[in-house]
CSV table of C-alpha atoms in Angstrom, one decimal:
chain,number,residue,atom,x,y,z
A,24,LYS,CA,124.0,106.5,101.6
A,25,LEU,CA,125.6,104.2,99.0
A,26,VAL,CA,122.2,103.2,97.6
A,27,VAL,CA,121.1,106.9,97.4
A,28,MET,CA,124.3,107.9,95.6
A,29,TRP,CA,124.0,105.1,93.1
A,30,SER,CA,120.4,106.1,92.4
A,31,ILE,CA,121.2,109.8,91.9
A,32,GLY,CA,124.3,109.0,89.8
A,33,GLY,CA,122.3,106.6,87.6
A,34,SER,CA,119.5,109.2,87.2
A,35,MET,CA,122.1,111.8,86.2
A,36,VAL,CA,123.5,109.5,83.5
A,37,ALA,CA,120.0,108.7,82.2
A,38,TYR,CA,119.2,112.5,81.9
A,39,ILE,CA,122.5,113.1,80.0
A,40,ILE,CA,121.8,110.2,77.6
A,41,GLN,CA,118.3,111.6,76.8
A,42,GLY,CA,119.6,115.2,76.6
A,43,ILE,CA,122.2,114.4,73.9
A,44,ALA,CA,120.1,111.9,72.0
A,45,PHE,CA,119.1,114.5,69.4
A,46,ARG,CA,122.8,114.8,68.3
A,47,PHE,CA,122.9,111.2,67.0
A,48,SER,CA,120.9,111.1,63.8
A,49,GLY,CA,119.0,107.8,63.3
A,50,TYR,CA,119.5,106.7,67.0
A,51,GLU,CA,117.4,109.3,68.7
A,52,PHE,CA,114.6,107.0,69.7
A,53,ALA,CA,116.9,104.2,70.8
A,54,LEU,CA,118.9,106.6,73.0
A,55,MET,CA,115.7,108.1,74.5
A,56,PHE,CA,114.3,104.7,75.2
A,57,GLY,CA,117.6,103.5,76.8
A,58,GLY,CA,117.8,106.7,78.9
A,59,LYS,CA,114.2,106.1,80.1
A,60,LEU,CA,115.1,102.5,81.0
A,61,ILE,CA,118.1,103.6,83.0
A,62,ALA,CA,116.1,106.3,84.7
A,63,GLY,CA,113.5,103.7,85.8
A,64,LEU,CA,116.2,101.4,87.0
A,65,PHE,CA,117.8,104.0,89.3
A,66,GLY,CA,114.6,105.9,90.2
A,67,GLY,CA,113.7,104.1,93.4
A,68,THR,CA,115.3,106.6,95.8
A,69,PHE,CA,112.4,107.8,97.8
A,70,PRO,CA,111.5,104.7,99.9
A,71,ILE,CA,115.2,104.5,100.9
A,72,VAL,CA,115.2,108.2,101.9
A,73,LEU,CA,112.0,107.6,104.0
A,74,THR,CA,113.8,104.6,105.7
A,75,TYR,CA,116.8,106.8,106.4
A,76,ILE,CA,114.5,109.5,107.9
A,77,THR,CA,112.9,106.7,110.1
A,78,ASP,CA,116.4,105.6,111.3
A,79,ILE,CA,117.5,109.1,112.4
A,80,SER,CA,114.1,110.0,114.0
A,81,MET,CA,113.1,106.9,116.0
A,82,PRO,CA,111.9,106.4,118.7
A,83,ASP,CA,110.4,110.0,118.6
A,84,LEU,CA,107.3,109.3,116.4
A,85,LYS,CA,106.3,112.9,116.6
A,86,LEU,CA,109.5,114.0,115.0
A,87,LEU,CA,109.3,111.2,112.5
A,88,LYS,CA,105.8,112.3,111.4
A,89,THR,CA,107.0,115.9,110.9
A,90,ARG,CA,110.0,114.8,108.8
A,91,ILE,CA,108.1,112.3,106.7
A,92,THR,CA,105.4,114.9,106.0
A,93,GLN,CA,107.9,117.5,104.9
A,94,ALA,CA,109.6,115.0,102.6
A,95,VAL,CA,106.4,113.9,101.0
A,96,ALA,CA,105.3,117.5,100.6
A,97,THR,CA,108.5,118.4,98.8
A,98,LEU,CA,108.1,115.3,96.5
A,99,MET,CA,104.6,116.2,95.6
A,100,ALA,CA,104.9,120.0,95.3
A,101,ALA,CA,108.3,120.4,93.5
A,102,PRO,CA,107.2,118.9,90.1
A,103,VAL,CA,104.0,120.9,90.0
A,104,ALA,CA,105.7,124.2,91.2
A,105,LEU,CA,108.6,123.8,88.8
A,106,GLN,CA,106.4,122.9,85.8
A,107,PRO,CA,106.3,126.5,84.5
A,108,LEU,CA,110.1,126.8,84.8
A,109,GLY,CA,110.5,123.6,82.8
A,110,GLY,CA,108.2,125.0,80.1
A,111,ALA,CA,110.2,128.2,80.0
A,112,ILE,CA,113.5,126.4,79.6
A,113,ALA,CA,112.0,124.2,76.9
A,114,THR,CA,111.4,127.2,74.7
A,115,PHE,CA,115.2,127.4,74.2
A,116,GLY,CA,115.3,123.7,73.2
A,117,LEU,CA,113.4,120.6,74.1
A,118,TYR,CA,116.6,118.9,75.2
A,119,LEU,CA,117.6,121.6,77.7
A,120,PRO,CA,115.3,120.5,80.6
A,121,LEU,CA,116.9,117.1,80.5
A,122,LEU,CA,120.5,118.6,80.7
A,123,VAL,CA,119.3,120.9,83.5
A,124,SER,CA,117.9,117.9,85.3
A,125,ALA,CA,121.3,116.2,85.0
A,126,GLY,CA,122.9,119.2,86.5
A,127,ILE,CA,120.5,119.2,89.4
A,128,ALA,CA,121.2,115.5,89.9
A,129,LEU,CA,124.9,116.3,90.1
A,130,VAL,CA,124.2,118.9,92.8
A,131,GLY,CA,122.2,116.3,94.7
A,132,LEU,CA,125.1,113.8,94.4
A,133,ILE,CA,127.5,116.3,95.9
A,134,LEU,CA,125.1,117.3,98.7
A,135,THR,CA,124.6,113.6,99.5
A,136,GLN,CA,128.3,113.0,99.7
A,137,CYS,CA,128.9,116.0,101.9
A,138,PHE,CA,126.0,115.9,104.3
A,139,MET,CA,124.4,112.5,104.4
A,140,THR,CA,125.9,110.2,107.1
A,141,GLU,CA,125.3,106.5,107.6
A,142,VAL,CA,123.1,105.5,110.4
A,143,PHE,CA,124.5,102.6,112.5
A,144,LYS,CA,122.5,100.7,115.0
A,145,PRO,CA,124.2,100.8,118.5
A,146,GLY,CA,126.3,97.8,119.0
A,147,GLY,CA,126.2,97.8,122.8
A,148,ASP,CA,128.9,98.6,125.4
A,149,GLU,CA,132.4,97.7,124.3
A,150,LYS,CA,133.0,96.4,127.9
A,151,VAL,CA,130.4,93.7,127.7
A,152,LYS,CA,131.9,90.4,128.7
A,153,ASP,CA,132.6,87.6,126.2
A,154,GLU,CA,129.9,85.5,127.7
A,155,ASP,CA,127.4,88.3,127.1
A,156,ASN,CA,128.5,88.5,123.5
A,157,SER,CA,128.0,84.8,123.0
A,158,LEU,CA,124.5,85.1,124.5
A,159,LYS,CA,123.7,87.9,122.1
A,160,LYS,CA,124.9,85.8,119.2
A,161,SER,CA,122.8,82.9,120.3
A,162,ASP,CA,119.8,85.2,120.6
A,163,GLU,CA,120.4,86.5,117.1
A,164,LYS,CA,120.6,82.9,115.8
A,165,GLU,CA,117.3,82.1,117.5
A,166,ASP,CA,115.7,85.3,115.9
A,167,GLU,CA,117.0,84.3,112.5
A,168,SER,CA,115.7,80.8,112.8
A,169,LYS,CA,112.2,82.2,113.4
A,170,ALA,CA,110.2,82.8,110.2
A,171,ARG,CA,110.1,86.5,109.5
A,172,PRO,CA,106.7,87.7,108.3
A,173,SER,CA,106.6,88.9,104.7
A,174,VAL,CA,105.6,92.5,104.0
A,175,TRP,CA,104.0,91.3,100.8
A,176,ARG,CA,101.5,89.1,102.7
A,177,ASP,CA,100.7,91.8,105.3
A,178,THR,CA,97.0,92.8,105.0
A,179,PRO,CA,97.4,96.4,106.4
A,180,LEU,CA,100.2,97.1,104.0
A,181,LEU,CA,98.3,95.7,101.0
A,182,THR,CA,95.3,97.8,102.1
A,183,LEU,CA,97.5,100.9,102.1
A,184,GLY,CA,98.9,99.8,98.8
A,185,ALA,CA,95.3,99.8,97.3
A,186,SER,CA,94.9,103.4,98.6
A,187,PHE,CA,98.1,104.5,96.9
A,188,PHE,CA,97.1,102.7,93.7
A,189,PHE,CA,94.1,105.0,93.4
A,190,VAL,CA,96.0,108.1,94.5
A,191,ALA,CA,97.9,107.6,91.2
A,192,PHE,CA,94.8,108.6,89.3
A,193,PHE,CA,95.1,112.1,90.9
A,194,ILE,CA,98.9,112.2,90.0
A,195,VAL,CA,98.3,111.2,86.4
A,196,GLY,CA,95.2,113.3,86.1
A,197,GLN,CA,97.1,116.5,87.1
A,198,GLN,CA,99.3,116.0,84.1
A,199,ILE,CA,96.8,115.2,81.3
A,200,GLN,CA,93.4,116.7,82.4
A,201,PRO,CA,94.0,120.5,82.8
A,202,PRO,CA,95.2,121.1,79.2
A,203,LEU,CA,92.2,119.1,77.8
A,204,LEU,CA,89.8,121.1,80.1
A,205,LEU,CA,91.3,124.5,79.0
A,206,GLU,CA,90.5,123.7,75.3
A,207,ARG,CA,86.9,124.7,76.1
A,208,SER,CA,86.0,128.0,74.4
A,209,SER,CA,84.5,129.3,77.7
A,210,PHE,CA,88.1,129.8,79.0
A,211,GLY,CA,88.9,132.3,76.2
A,212,LEU,CA,92.3,130.9,75.3
A,213,GLU,CA,91.8,130.8,71.5
A,214,GLU,CA,94.4,132.5,69.4
A,215,ASP,CA,94.9,133.1,65.6
A,216,THR,CA,96.7,129.8,65.0
A,217,GLU,CA,96.5,126.4,66.6
A,218,THR,CA,100.2,126.6,67.6
A,219,LYS,CA,99.7,129.8,69.6
A,220,THR,CA,96.5,128.4,71.1
A,221,GLN,CA,98.4,125.3,72.4
A,222,GLU,CA,101.2,127.5,73.7
A,223,LYS,CA,98.7,129.6,75.7
A,224,ILE,CA,96.9,126.5,77.0
A,225,ALA,CA,100.2,125.0,78.1
A,226,LEU,CA,101.2,128.2,79.9
A,227,THR,CA,97.8,128.5,81.6
A,228,ALA,CA,97.8,124.9,82.6
A,229,GLY,CA,101.1,125.5,84.4
A,230,LEU,CA,99.8,128.6,86.1
A,231,VAL,CA,96.5,127.0,87.4
A,232,ALA,CA,98.6,124.2,88.8
A,233,ILE,CA,100.4,126.6,91.2
A,234,PRO,CA,97.4,127.0,93.6
A,235,THR,CA,97.2,123.2,93.9
A,236,SER,CA,100.9,122.8,94.7
A,237,LEU,CA,101.2,125.8,97.1
A,238,VAL,CA,98.0,125.0,99.1
A,239,CYS,CA,98.9,121.3,99.1
A,240,THR,CA,102.4,122.0,100.5
A,241,PHE,CA,101.1,124.5,103.1
A,242,VAL,CA,98.3,122.2,104.4
A,243,MET,CA,100.6,119.2,104.4
A,244,THR,CA,103.5,120.9,106.3
A,245,VAL,CA,101.6,123.4,108.5
A,246,GLY,CA,97.9,122.6,108.5
A,247,TYR,CA,98.0,118.8,108.9
A,248,LEU,CA,100.8,118.9,111.5
A,249,SER,CA,99.0,121.6,113.5
A,250,LEU,CA,95.8,119.7,113.5
A,251,SER,CA,97.6,116.5,114.5
A,252,LYS,CA,99.2,118.3,117.5
A,253,ARG,CA,95.8,119.5,118.6
A,254,GLY,CA,94.6,115.9,118.8
A,255,LEU,CA,93.0,115.3,115.4
A,256,SER,CA,93.6,111.7,114.4
A,257,ASP,CA,95.2,110.6,111.2
A,258,GLU,CA,92.1,108.7,110.3
A,259,THR,CA,90.0,111.8,110.5
A,260,CYS,CA,92.5,113.7,108.4
A,261,VAL,CA,92.5,111.0,105.7
A,262,PHE,CA,88.7,111.0,105.6
A,263,VAL,CA,88.2,114.8,105.6
A,264,GLY,CA,91.0,115.4,103.1
A,265,GLY,CA,89.9,112.6,100.8
A,266,VAL,CA,86.3,113.7,100.7
A,267,LEU,CA,87.3,117.3,100.1
A,268,ALA,CA,89.6,116.3,97.2
A,269,ALA,CA,87.0,114.0,95.7
A,270,VAL,CA,84.3,116.7,95.7
A,271,SER,CA,86.7,119.1,94.0
A,272,PHE,CA,87.3,116.7,91.2
A,273,PHE,CA,83.5,116.4,90.6
A,274,VAL,CA,83.3,120.3,90.6
A,275,VAL,CA,86.2,121.0,88.2
A,276,PRO,CA,84.2,120.3,85.0
A,277,MET,CA,81.6,122.9,86.0
A,278,THR,CA,84.2,125.7,85.9
A,279,GLU,CA,84.1,128.1,82.9
A,280,ARG,CA,86.7,130.7,83.9
A,281,VAL,CA,90.4,130.5,84.7
A,282,TRP,CA,89.9,132.1,88.2
A,283,GLN,CA,87.1,129.6,89.0
A,284,LEU,CA,89.5,126.7,88.1
A,285,CYS,CA,92.2,128.3,90.3
A,286,VAL,CA,89.8,128.4,93.3
A,287,VAL,CA,88.7,124.8,92.9
A,288,ASN,CA,92.3,123.7,92.4
A,289,ALA,CA,93.2,125.5,95.7
A,290,VAL,CA,90.4,123.5,97.5
A,291,GLN,CA,91.7,120.4,95.8
A,292,GLY,CA,95.2,121.1,97.0
A,293,ALA,CA,93.9,121.5,100.6
A,294,GLY,CA,92.2,118.2,100.5
A,295,CYS,CA,95.1,116.4,98.9
A,296,GLY,CA,97.5,118.0,101.3
A,297,MET,CA,95.6,116.8,104.4
A,298,PHE,CA,95.0,113.4,102.9
A,299,MET,CA,98.6,112.7,101.7
A,300,GLY,CA,100.1,114.1,104.9
A,301,ALA,CA,98.2,111.7,107.0
A,302,VAL,CA,98.4,108.7,104.7
A,303,GLN,CA,102.2,109.0,104.4
A,304,ALA,CA,102.7,109.4,108.1
A,305,MET,CA,100.5,106.5,109.3
A,306,PRO,CA,102.7,103.6,108.3
A,307,SER,CA,105.8,104.9,110.0
A,308,LYS,CA,105.0,103.6,113.5
A,309,TYR,CA,103.5,100.3,112.1
A,310,LEU,CA,106.6,99.5,110.1
A,311,ALA,CA,109.0,100.4,112.9
A,312,ILE,CA,107.2,98.0,115.3
A,313,VAL,CA,106.0,95.1,113.1
A,314,PHE,CA,108.8,95.1,110.4
A,315,PRO,CA,111.9,96.8,112.1
A,316,LYS,CA,114.3,95.0,109.8
A,317,ASP,CA,112.2,95.4,106.6
A,318,ILE,CA,111.2,99.1,106.8
A,319,ALA,CA,112.4,99.8,103.3
A,320,SER,CA,110.7,96.7,101.9
A,321,GLY,CA,107.5,97.6,103.7
A,322,ARG,CA,107.5,101.1,102.2
A,323,GLY,CA,108.2,99.5,98.8
A,324,VAL,CA,104.9,97.7,99.0
A,325,TYR,CA,102.6,100.7,98.7
A,326,ASN,CA,105.1,102.8,96.7
A,327,LEU,CA,105.2,100.0,94.1
A,328,MET,CA,101.4,99.8,93.9
A,329,MET,CA,101.3,103.6,93.4
A,330,THR,CA,103.8,103.1,90.5
A,331,ILE,CA,101.6,100.5,89.0
A,332,GLY,CA,98.7,102.9,89.4
A,333,THR,CA,100.6,105.6,87.5
A,334,MET,CA,101.1,103.1,84.6
A,335,VAL,CA,97.4,102.0,84.6
A,336,ALA,CA,95.6,105.3,85.4
A,337,GLY,CA,96.2,107.0,82.1
A,338,ILE,CA,94.2,104.3,80.2
A,339,PRO,CA,90.7,104.8,81.7
A,340,LEU,CA,91.2,108.6,82.0
A,341,THR,CA,92.0,109.0,78.3
A,342,MET,CA,89.4,106.5,77.2
A,343,LEU,CA,86.7,108.2,79.1
A,344,TYR,CA,87.8,111.6,77.7
A,345,GLN,CA,87.6,110.3,74.1
A,346,SER,CA,84.2,108.6,74.6
A,347,ASN,CA,82.4,110.9,77.1
A,348,GLY,CA,84.4,114.1,77.4
A,349,ILE,CA,86.6,115.7,80.0
A,350,ALA,CA,83.9,115.7,82.7
A,351,ALA,CA,83.8,111.9,82.7
A,352,SER,CA,87.6,111.8,83.1
A,353,TYR,CA,87.5,114.1,86.1
A,354,TRP,CA,84.6,112.1,87.6
A,355,CYS,CA,86.7,109.0,87.3
A,356,THR,CA,89.5,110.7,89.2
A,357,GLY,CA,87.0,111.7,91.9
A,358,ALA,CA,85.7,108.1,92.2
A,359,ALA,CA,89.3,106.9,92.5
A,360,MET,CA,89.9,109.4,95.3
A,361,ILE,CA,86.8,108.1,97.2
A,362,LEU,CA,88.2,104.5,96.9
A,363,SER,CA,91.6,105.7,98.0
A,364,THR,CA,90.0,107.3,101.1
A,365,ILE,CA,88.1,104.1,101.9
A,366,PHE,CA,91.2,102.0,101.8
A,367,GLY,CA,93.2,104.7,103.8
A,368,VAL,CA,90.6,104.7,106.6
A,369,SER,CA,90.6,100.9,106.6
A,370,PHE,CA,94.4,100.8,107.0
A,371,SER,CA,94.2,103.2,109.9
A,372,ARG,CA,91.7,101.0,111.7
A,373,GLN,CA,93.6,97.9,111.0
A,374,ILE,CA,96.9,99.2,112.5
A,375,HIS,CA,95.1,100.7,115.5
A,376,LYS,CA,93.5,97.4,116.2
A,377,LYS,CA,96.8,95.5,115.7
A,378,LEU,CA,99.1,97.9,117.6
A,379,ASP,CA,96.9,99.5,120.3
A,380,PRO,CA,94.0,97.3,121.2
A,381,GLY,CA,92.1,98.8,124.1
A,382,CYS,CA,94.3,101.9,124.2
A,383,PRO,CA,92.2,105.0,125.0
A,384,ASP,CA,92.0,107.6,122.3
A,385,THR,CA,92.8,110.7,124.4
A,386,PRO,CA,95.3,113.5,123.9
A,387,SER,CA,97.6,112.2,126.6
A,388,SER,CA,97.6,108.7,125.2
A,389,ARG,CA,98.3,110.0,121.7
A,390,ARG,CA,101.2,112.1,123.0
A,391,ALA,CA,102.6,109.0,124.8
A,392,LEU,CA,102.3,106.9,121.6
A,393,GLU,CA,104.1,109.6,119.6
A,394,LYS,CA,107.1,109.2,121.9
A,395,GLY,CA,107.0,105.4,121.3
A,396,ALA,CA,105.4,104.5,124.6
A,397,MET,CA,103.6,101.2,125.1
A,398,ALA,CA,100.5,100.8,127.1
A,399,VAL,CA,101.4,100.5,130.8
A,400,ASP,CA,100.0,97.0,131.3
A,401,GLU,CA,101.6,95.8,128.1
A,402,PHE,CA,105.0,97.2,129.1
A,403,LYS,CA,104.8,95.5,132.6
A,404,THR,CA,104.1,92.2,130.9
A,405,MET,CA,107.0,92.6,128.5
A,406,LEU,CA,109.3,93.7,131.3
A,407,ALA,CA,108.5,90.7,133.4
A,408,LYS,CA,109.1,88.3,130.5
A,409,LYS,CA,112.3,90.1,129.5
A,410,LEU,CA,113.7,89.9,133.1
A,411,ILE,CA,112.9,86.2,133.4
A,412,ASP,CA,114.4,85.4,130.0
A,413,THR,CA,117.6,87.3,130.8
A,414,LEU,CA,118.1,85.7,134.2
A,415,GLU,CA,117.6,82.2,132.8
A,416,LYS,CA,119.9,82.8,129.8
A,417,ARG,CA,122.6,84.2,132.1
A,418,ASN,CA,122.4,81.1,134.4
A,419,TYR,CA,120.8,82.7,137.5
A,420,HIS,CA,119.1,79.7,139.2
A,421,LEU,CA,115.6,80.8,140.1
A,422,TRP,CA,114.9,77.7,142.1
A,423,ASN,CA,117.7,78.5,144.6
A,424,GLY,CA,116.6,80.6,147.7
A,425,ARG,CA,119.9,82.4,148.0
A,426,ALA,CA,119.9,83.1,144.3
A,427,GLN,CA,116.4,84.5,144.6
A,428,LYS,CA,117.4,86.8,147.4
A,429,CYS,CA,120.6,87.9,145.5
A,430,ILE,CA,118.5,88.7,142.5
A,431,MET,CA,116.1,90.9,144.6
A,432,ASP,CA,119.1,92.7,146.1
A,433,MET,CA,120.5,93.3,142.7
A,434,ILE,CA,117.2,94.8,141.5
A,435,ASP,CA,117.0,97.0,144.6
A,436,SER,CA,120.5,98.3,144.1
A,437,SER,CA,120.2,98.8,140.4
A,438,PHE,CA,117.6,101.5,140.4
A,439,PRO,CA,118.5,104.8,142.1
A,440,VAL,CA,115.8,106.5,144.1
A,441,LEU,CA,114.2,109.5,142.2
A,442,ARG,CA,112.6,112.3,144.1
A,443,ALA,CA,108.8,112.2,143.8
A,444,TRP,CA,107.0,114.4,141.3
A,445,ASP,CA,105.7,117.6,142.8
A,446,ASP,CA,103.1,119.6,140.9
A,447,ALA,CA,104.1,122.7,142.9
A,448,ASP,CA,107.3,123.0,140.9
A,449,SER,CA,106.1,121.1,137.8
A,450,GLY,CA,108.2,118.1,138.7
A,451,ARG,CA,111.5,120.1,138.7
A,452,ALA,CA,113.3,117.9,141.3
A,453,HIS,CA,112.1,114.7,139.6
A,454,LEU,CA,113.3,115.8,136.2
A,455,GLU,CA,116.7,116.8,137.5
A,456,ASP,CA,117.2,113.3,138.9
A,457,VAL,CA,116.0,111.8,135.6
A,458,ALA,CA,118.6,113.9,133.7
A,459,ASN,CA,121.3,112.9,136.1
A,460,LEU,CA,120.4,109.2,135.5
A,461,TYR,CA,120.7,109.7,131.8
A,462,LEU,CA,124.1,111.4,132.3
A,463,SER,CA,125.4,108.5,134.4
A,464,LEU,CA,124.2,106.0,131.8
A,465,GLY,CA,125.8,107.9,129.0
A,466,LYS,CA,122.5,108.5,127.2
A,467,MET,CA,123.6,111.8,125.7
A,468,ASP,CA,120.8,111.9,123.1
A,469,GLU,CA,118.2,111.8,125.8
A,470,LEU,CA,120.2,114.3,127.8
A,471,HIS,CA,120.4,116.8,125.0
A,472,ARG,CA,116.6,116.4,124.4
A,473,MET,CA,116.0,117.3,128.1
A,474,GLU,CA,118.4,120.2,127.8
A,475,HIS,CA,116.4,121.4,124.8
A,476,GLU,CA,112.9,120.8,126.2
A,477,TYR,CA,113.3,121.7,129.9
A,478,GLY,CA,116.3,124.1,129.9
A,479,MET,CA,118.7,121.8,131.7
A,480,THR,CA,122.3,123.0,132.6
A,481,SER,CA,125.1,120.8,133.7
A,482,ALA,CA,126.7,121.3,137.1
A,483,VAL,CA,129.6,118.9,137.5
A,484,GLY,CA,130.2,117.8,141.1
A,485,LYS,CA,127.0,119.4,142.4
A,486,ASN,CA,124.1,117.3,143.5
A,487,PRO,CA,120.7,118.7,144.2
A,488,SER,CA,119.6,118.3,147.8
A,489,GLY,CA,117.9,115.0,148.5
A,490,SER,CA,118.7,113.4,145.2
A,491,THR,CA,120.5,110.1,144.7
A,492,ASP,CA,124.3,110.4,144.2
A,493,LEU,CA,124.7,110.0,140.4
A,494,GLY,CA,128.0,111.9,140.0
A,495,SER,CA,127.7,115.0,137.8
A,496,SER,CA,124.3,116.6,138.0
A,497,LEU,CA,122.1,118.8,135.9
A,498,THR,CA,119.6,121.4,137.1
A,499,ILE,CA,116.6,123.1,135.5
A,500,HIS,CA,117.1,126.9,135.2
A,501,ASP,CA,114.0,128.1,133.3
A,502,GLN,CA,110.6,127.5,134.9
A,503,THR,CA,108.8,128.8,131.7
A,504,ALA,CA,110.7,126.2,129.6
A,505,ILE,CA,109.5,123.3,131.7
A,506,ASP,CA,105.9,124.6,131.9
A,507,ASN,CA,105.8,125.0,128.1
A,508,ALA,CA,107.3,121.6,127.5
A,509,LEU,CA,104.9,119.9,129.9
């Protein structure tokens, strides 16, 4: 929260400096330049916001994917959708959009202070014995002594960074290419004077950008998520969306009417929405598992490469326009989109091979992975290792026969018996016992999830027949809710 507030506050100051620069005769350029420097220094909010979203969403990867997609859709669509509004404000003074942006930043600062809460990792039970605390500290020291992998040497992240580098060509192209294309006489935008012609071109460029932003936002937040829920893999979404967007860039120079350009831009928005929705969601699980302590740094890798791309992309796009015309510039953007798609698909295959080797690609397995589940055999291996390590660190002598029997008795008594799953009632009795188990352990987040998904209601002091005595109990009251959830 503190980092986000510093970033928004610094951006607000930068906008104010640029907005009042015209009042200081002789220092306008210096103040504008300084304001830009400050804006760049405090402009790295988005990777931190994505990390915050990850913290409040894990381990539910399905929820994380939805939230990340919505955040990215907002980031991409807002500048394009508000472009006409910025142009309208600028007619009253070129400095006004900067001061309006400062006001928006102030609103963001207030909202952050009021509604954003810090996310703390659970520190464990306060009643843990002192020896357990010392063991945890020794475990932490052992973890710190191990060399942590660097996000900047991770091949999958660098591959994703290459994909984002070429995505920057699309972002930059959206800003500089449409006005140059609309200068063609076939679009019929000529006026009596050059000034009026440029004003009409600028207005038309803002209007033809609306189909791109609207369709991109819709596909990213509704279309992509719906297809993903129906079992379409992120890799397929990246491929289909990337190819569709690339083809649209090759077709744009063939348009001769404004309505034709709007139609092609809508197709372009659909492709980019599907592509960006998938490519932004893919690294979430990978970062949470491989770099749990460096999620922000991991996101910084590919976001930095996209920033570098935005600085570089304008050079070849404008050079090709000057030497070969606007068609060559659009073709360059299409080629960059193809390269971005290749790197995006490669990233998907690398992380699938690294995280889920041998995992079947079925709807049920994808749903399990979305909930943060391991493969069963992998979990069994991890569980056995965890149990043995814990017993040895806590001084349970595995070589002693009485100790072995004691350990087995402790395991038997530690796990309450749950009633078996019965398809006849969609597992009602089993889920009631699971809910009671969460209640006895104080796992209120999981309990609230079950209340939401399965229609659970608490019944203090009442135990369902045949269930293990877990104190207060919960029952399922809505058969339709459980059937829909399952």
